[in-house]
Amino acid sequence: MKVLGIFGSPRRGGNTEMLLEEALKGAEKEGAKGERLYLTDFTITPCKECHGCDATGNCVILDDMQKMYPKLLEADVVILASPIFFYGVTAWAKALIDRTQPLWVRKYLLKDPSLGKEGKKRKGFFISVGATKGPRVFDGAVLTVKYFFDVLNAEYVGDLVFRGVEAKGDILKHPEALQQAFEAGKRLVSDLKKSRGGE
Ligand SMILES: Cc1cc2nc3c(=O)[nH]c(=O)nc-3n(C[C@H](O)[C@H](O)[C@H](O)COP(=O)(O)O)c2cc1C
């Protein structure tokens, strides 16, 4: 079972990175193979809305996103971690999300069965933090991520979000946070194993 962890913060060693690392460790503890994608290591141009994918379901922009499509499709579980930037995910994460438009084309225009009801069922999980404490601080990002997961045929099974987290390491002020992330990673894998009949 493959668990793809997408690190969407430009700040290495930051709060969402700490949380996602724990979630991946939890998933690995449960026997999954974790893969770590630090988006700052790649060049992913924003979608140009050129409609170059409409006929084929393939993106015509030949940058590092081309390496991401197979990874996204091979994954059984996708965990996206992004802090809140201006009430949404970071531009790094949004660029990757927007570039999955060719998969949207495959699923909804070309009716590719591998992304339909008979296709592989994935699980998606979102991790986020924000500096403020507003009740709606995660709303925009959650909605974006739900539609991202939908394109991947990944059920949005949940999220782990923390308010009042700003400086590097602030997440440690939530004493249970890292343990919660570890347990979430473990649970994602064990639940998927169960739903697939003890794989
Ligand atoms: C460009 C930018 C925009 C931000 N916008 C918000 C925001 O709208 N709401 C909020 O609560 N925090 C906002 N923050 C704070 C970050 O979410 C916070 O610092 C977070 O801990 C960063 O996560 P990281 O440590 O994983 O990089 C913003 C930070 C930056 C740099």
CSV table of C-alpha atoms and ligand atoms in Angstrom, one decimal:
chain,number,residue,atom,x,y,z
A,1,MET,CA,0.0,0.0,0.0
A,2,LYS,CA,1.4,3.3,-1.0
A,3,VAL,CA,0.9,6.5,0.9
A,4,LEU,CA,1.9,9.7,-0.8
A,5,GLY,CA,2.7,12.7,1.5
A,6,ILE,CA,2.6,16.1,-0.2
A,7,PHE,CA,4.5,18.7,1.7
A,8,GLY,CA,2.9,22.0,0.6
A,9,SER,CA,4.7,24.5,2.8
A,10,PRO,CA,7.6,26.5,1.4
A,11,ARG,CA,9.1,26.5,4.9
A,12,ARG,CA,11.2,23.4,5.6
A,13,GLY,CA,11.1,22.1,9.1
A,14,GLY,CA,7.8,24.0,9.8
A,15,ASN,CA,4.6,23.0,11.5
A,16,THR,CA,2.8,21.2,8.6
A,17,GLU,CA,6.0,19.3,7.8
A,18,MET,CA,6.3,18.1,11.4
A,19,LEU,CA,2.7,16.9,11.3
A,20,LEU,CA,2.9,15.2,7.9
A,21,GLU,CA,6.1,13.5,8.8
A,22,GLU,CA,4.4,12.0,11.9
A,23,ALA,CA,1.4,10.9,9.8
A,24,LEU,CA,3.7,9.1,7.4
A,25,LYS,CA,5.6,7.4,10.2
A,26,GLY,CA,2.2,6.2,11.5
A,27,ALA,CA,1.3,4.9,8.1
A,28,GLU,CA,4.7,3.2,7.7
A,29,LYS,CA,4.3,1.6,11.1
A,30,GLU,CA,1.1,0.0,9.8
A,31,GLY,CA,3.1,-1.5,6.9
A,32,ALA,CA,2.5,1.1,4.2
A,33,LYS,CA,5.2,2.4,1.9
A,34,GLY,CA,5.5,6.2,2.4
A,35,GLU,CA,6.7,8.6,-0.3
A,36,ARG,CA,7.6,12.2,0.5
A,37,LEU,CA,7.1,15.0,-2.0
A,38,TYR,CA,8.4,18.3,-0.9
A,39,LEU,CA,6.9,20.7,-3.4
A,40,THR,CA,9.7,23.2,-3.1
A,41,ASP,CA,12.0,20.6,-4.7
A,42,PHE,CA,10.1,20.7,-7.9
A,43,THR,CA,9.1,23.2,-10.6
A,44,ILE,CA,5.4,23.1,-11.1
A,45,THR,CA,4.1,25.9,-13.4
A,46,PRO,CA,0.6,27.0,-12.7
A,47,CYS,CA,-2.1,25.8,-15.1
A,48,LYS,CA,-2.4,28.0,-18.2
A,49,GLU,CA,-5.9,27.0,-19.1
A,50,CYS,CA,-4.8,26.3,-22.6
A,51,HIS,CA,-7.2,23.3,-22.9
A,52,GLY,CA,-4.3,21.3,-24.2
A,53,CYS,CA,-5.5,18.4,-22.1
A,54,ASP,CA,-9.1,18.4,-23.3
A,55,ALA,CA,-8.7,15.8,-26.0
A,56,THR,CA,-6.2,13.5,-24.4
A,57,GLY,CA,-6.2,14.0,-20.6
A,58,ASN,CA,-2.5,14.7,-20.7
A,59,CYS,CA,-0.9,18.0,-19.8
A,60,VAL,CA,1.1,19.7,-22.5
A,61,ILE,CA,3.4,21.6,-20.0
A,62,LEU,CA,6.5,19.5,-19.8
A,63,ASP,CA,7.8,20.3,-16.3
A,64,ASP,CA,8.1,18.4,-13.0
A,65,MET,CA,4.3,17.9,-12.8
A,66,GLN,CA,4.8,15.1,-15.3
A,67,LYS,CA,6.5,13.1,-12.6
A,68,MET,CA,3.6,13.8,-10.2
A,69,TYR,CA,0.8,12.3,-12.3
A,70,PRO,CA,2.0,8.7,-12.0
A,71,LYS,CA,2.8,9.2,-8.3
A,72,LEU,CA,-0.8,10.5,-7.6
A,73,LEU,CA,-2.3,7.6,-9.6
A,74,GLU,CA,-0.2,4.9,-7.9
A,75,ALA,CA,-1.0,6.1,-4.4
A,76,ASP,CA,-3.6,4.4,-2.3
A,77,VAL,CA,-3.6,7.2,0.2
A,78,VAL,CA,-2.8,10.8,-0.4
A,79,ILE,CA,-2.0,13.1,2.5
A,80,LEU,CA,-1.7,16.8,1.6
A,81,ALA,CA,-0.2,19.1,4.2
A,82,SER,CA,-0.5,22.9,3.6
A,83,PRO,CA,-0.6,25.8,6.0
A,84,ILE,CA,-3.2,28.4,5.4
A,85,PHE,CA,-2.0,31.3,3.2
A,86,PHE,CA,-4.6,34.0,2.7
A,87,TYR,CA,-7.4,31.6,3.7
A,88,GLY,CA,-6.4,28.9,1.1
A,89,VAL,CA,-3.7,26.4,0.5
A,90,THR,CA,-0.2,27.7,-0.4
A,91,ALA,CA,0.5,28.6,-4.0
A,92,TRP,CA,2.8,25.6,-4.1
A,93,ALA,CA,0.0,23.3,-3.3
A,94,LYS,CA,-2.5,25.1,-5.5
A,95,ALA,CA,-0.2,24.9,-8.5
A,96,LEU,CA,-0.1,21.1,-8.1
A,97,ILE,CA,-3.9,21.0,-7.6
A,98,ASP,CA,-4.7,23.1,-10.6
A,99,ARG,CA,-2.4,21.0,-12.7
A,100,THR,CA,-4.5,17.9,-12.0
A,101,GLN,CA,-7.0,19.4,-14.4
A,102,PRO,CA,-6.0,16.7,-17.0
A,103,LEU,CA,-7.1,14.1,-14.5
A,104,TRP,CA,-10.4,16.0,-14.2
A,105,VAL,CA,-10.7,15.8,-18.0
A,106,ARG,CA,-10.0,12.1,-17.9
A,107,LYS,CA,-12.6,11.5,-15.2
A,108,TYR,CA,-15.4,13.8,-16.3
A,109,LEU,CA,-15.0,14.4,-20.0
A,110,LEU,CA,-13.2,11.3,-21.3
A,111,LYS,CA,-15.0,9.0,-18.7
A,112,ASP,CA,-11.8,7.1,-17.9
A,113,PRO,CA,-13.1,4.1,-15.9
A,114,SER,CA,-9.9,4.0,-13.8
A,115,LEU,CA,-11.1,7.3,-12.2
A,116,GLY,CA,-14.8,6.3,-12.1
A,117,LYS,CA,-16.8,4.2,-9.8
A,118,GLU,CA,-15.1,1.0,-10.9
A,119,GLY,CA,-11.6,2.5,-10.5
A,120,LYS,CA,-9.2,2.3,-7.7
A,121,LYS,CA,-10.6,3.7,-4.5
A,122,ARG,CA,-8.2,6.0,-2.7
A,123,LYS,CA,-8.3,7.8,0.6
A,124,GLY,CA,-7.4,11.4,1.1
A,125,PHE,CA,-6.5,13.3,4.2
A,126,PHE,CA,-5.7,16.9,4.8
A,127,ILE,CA,-3.3,18.5,7.4
A,128,SER,CA,-3.2,22.2,8.0
A,129,VAL,CA,-2.4,24.9,10.4
A,130,GLY,CA,-3.2,28.6,10.5
A,131,ALA,CA,-1.9,31.5,12.7
A,132,THR,CA,-5.3,33.0,13.5
A,133,LYS,CA,-8.1,31.5,15.4
A,134,GLY,CA,-11.1,32.4,13.2
A,135,PRO,CA,-13.8,29.8,13.0
A,136,ARG,CA,-13.7,29.8,9.2
A,137,VAL,CA,-9.9,29.9,8.7
A,138,PHE,CA,-9.8,26.4,7.1
A,139,ASP,CA,-13.0,26.6,5.1
A,140,GLY,CA,-11.6,27.7,1.8
A,141,ALA,CA,-8.7,25.2,1.9
A,142,VAL,CA,-10.9,22.3,2.9
A,143,LEU,CA,-13.2,22.9,-0.1
A,144,THR,CA,-10.3,23.1,-2.5
A,145,VAL,CA,-8.8,19.9,-1.2
A,146,LYS,CA,-12.1,18.1,-1.3
A,147,TYR,CA,-12.3,18.8,-5.0
A,148,PHE,CA,-8.7,17.8,-5.5
A,149,PHE,CA,-9.3,14.5,-3.9
A,150,ASP,CA,-12.5,13.9,-5.9
A,151,VAL,CA,-10.4,14.1,-9.1
A,152,LEU,CA,-8.1,11.5,-7.7
A,153,ASN,CA,-11.0,9.2,-6.8
A,154,ALA,CA,-9.9,9.7,-3.2
A,155,GLU,CA,-12.5,9.9,-0.5
A,156,TYR,CA,-11.9,12.8,1.8
A,157,VAL,CA,-11.8,10.8,5.0
A,158,GLY,CA,-10.8,13.6,7.3
A,159,ASP,CA,-8.4,16.3,8.3
A,160,LEU,CA,-6.3,17.5,11.2
A,161,VAL,CA,-6.1,21.2,11.6
A,162,PHE,CA,-4.7,23.5,14.2
A,163,ARG,CA,-5.3,27.2,14.9
A,164,GLY,CA,-3.0,29.7,16.5
A,165,VAL,CA,0.2,28.1,14.9
A,166,GLU,CA,2.6,30.5,13.4
A,167,ALA,CA,6.3,30.4,14.3
A,168,LYS,CA,8.3,27.3,13.5
A,169,GLY,CA,7.6,24.7,16.2
A,170,ASP,CA,4.4,26.4,17.5
A,171,ILE,CA,2.7,23.1,16.8
A,172,LEU,CA,4.4,21.7,19.9
A,173,LYS,CA,2.2,24.0,22.0
A,174,HIS,CA,-0.5,21.6,21.1
A,175,PRO,CA,0.9,18.7,23.1
A,176,GLU,CA,-1.3,16.0,21.4
A,177,ALA,CA,-0.8,17.2,17.9
A,178,LEU,CA,2.1,15.0,16.7
A,179,GLN,CA,0.6,11.9,18.3
A,180,GLN,CA,-2.7,12.7,16.7
A,181,ALA,CA,-1.0,12.9,13.3
A,182,PHE,CA,0.8,9.6,13.9
A,183,GLU,CA,-2.4,7.9,14.9
A,184,ALA,CA,-4.2,9.4,11.9
A,185,GLY,CA,-1.6,8.0,9.5
A,186,LYS,CA,-1.9,4.6,11.1
A,187,ARG,CA,-5.7,4.6,11.0
A,188,LEU,CA,-5.8,5.6,7.3
A,189,VAL,CA,-3.8,2.5,6.4
A,190,SER,CA,-5.6,0.1,8.7
A,191,ASP,CA,-9.0,1.4,7.6
A,192,LEU,CA,-8.1,1.0,4.0
A,193,LYS,CA,-6.8,-2.5,4.6
A,194,LYS,CA,-10.1,-3.4,6.3
A,195,SER,CA,-12.2,-1.9,3.5
A,196,ARG,CA,-10.2,-3.9,0.9
A,197,GLY,CA,-10.7,-7.1,2.8
A,198,GLY,CA,-7.4,-7.5,4.8
A,199,GLU,CA,-4.9,-6.7,2.1
B,1,LIG,C1,1.9,34.5,2.8
B,1,LIG,C2,1.3,34.0,4.1
B,1,LIG,C3,-0.1,34.1,4.3
B,1,LIG,C4,-0.7,33.6,5.5
B,1,LIG,N1,-2.1,33.7,5.6
B,1,LIG,C5,-2.7,33.2,6.7
B,1,LIG,C6,-4.1,33.3,6.8
B,1,LIG,O1,-4.8,33.7,5.9
B,1,LIG,N2,-4.6,32.8,8.0
B,1,LIG,C7,-3.9,32.3,9.0
B,1,LIG,O2,-4.4,31.9,10.0
B,1,LIG,N3,-2.5,32.2,8.9
B,1,LIG,C8,-1.9,32.7,7.8
B,1,LIG,N4,-0.5,32.6,7.6
B,1,LIG,C9,0.3,32.0,8.7
B,1,LIG,C10,0.7,30.5,8.5
B,1,LIG,O3,-0.5,29.7,8.2
B,1,LIG,C11,1.4,30.0,9.7
B,1,LIG,O4,2.6,30.7,9.9
B,1,LIG,C12,1.8,28.5,9.6
B,1,LIG,O5,2.3,28.1,10.8
B,1,LIG,C13,2.8,28.2,8.5
B,1,LIG,O6,3.0,26.8,8.4
B,1,LIG,P1,4.4,26.0,8.3
B,1,LIG,O7,5.1,26.2,9.6
B,1,LIG,O8,4.0,24.6,8.0
B,1,LIG,O9,5.1,26.7,7.2
B,1,LIG,C14,0.1,33.1,6.5
B,1,LIG,C15,1.5,33.0,6.3
B,1,LIG,C16,2.1,33.5,5.2
B,1,LIG,C17,3.6,33.4,5.0
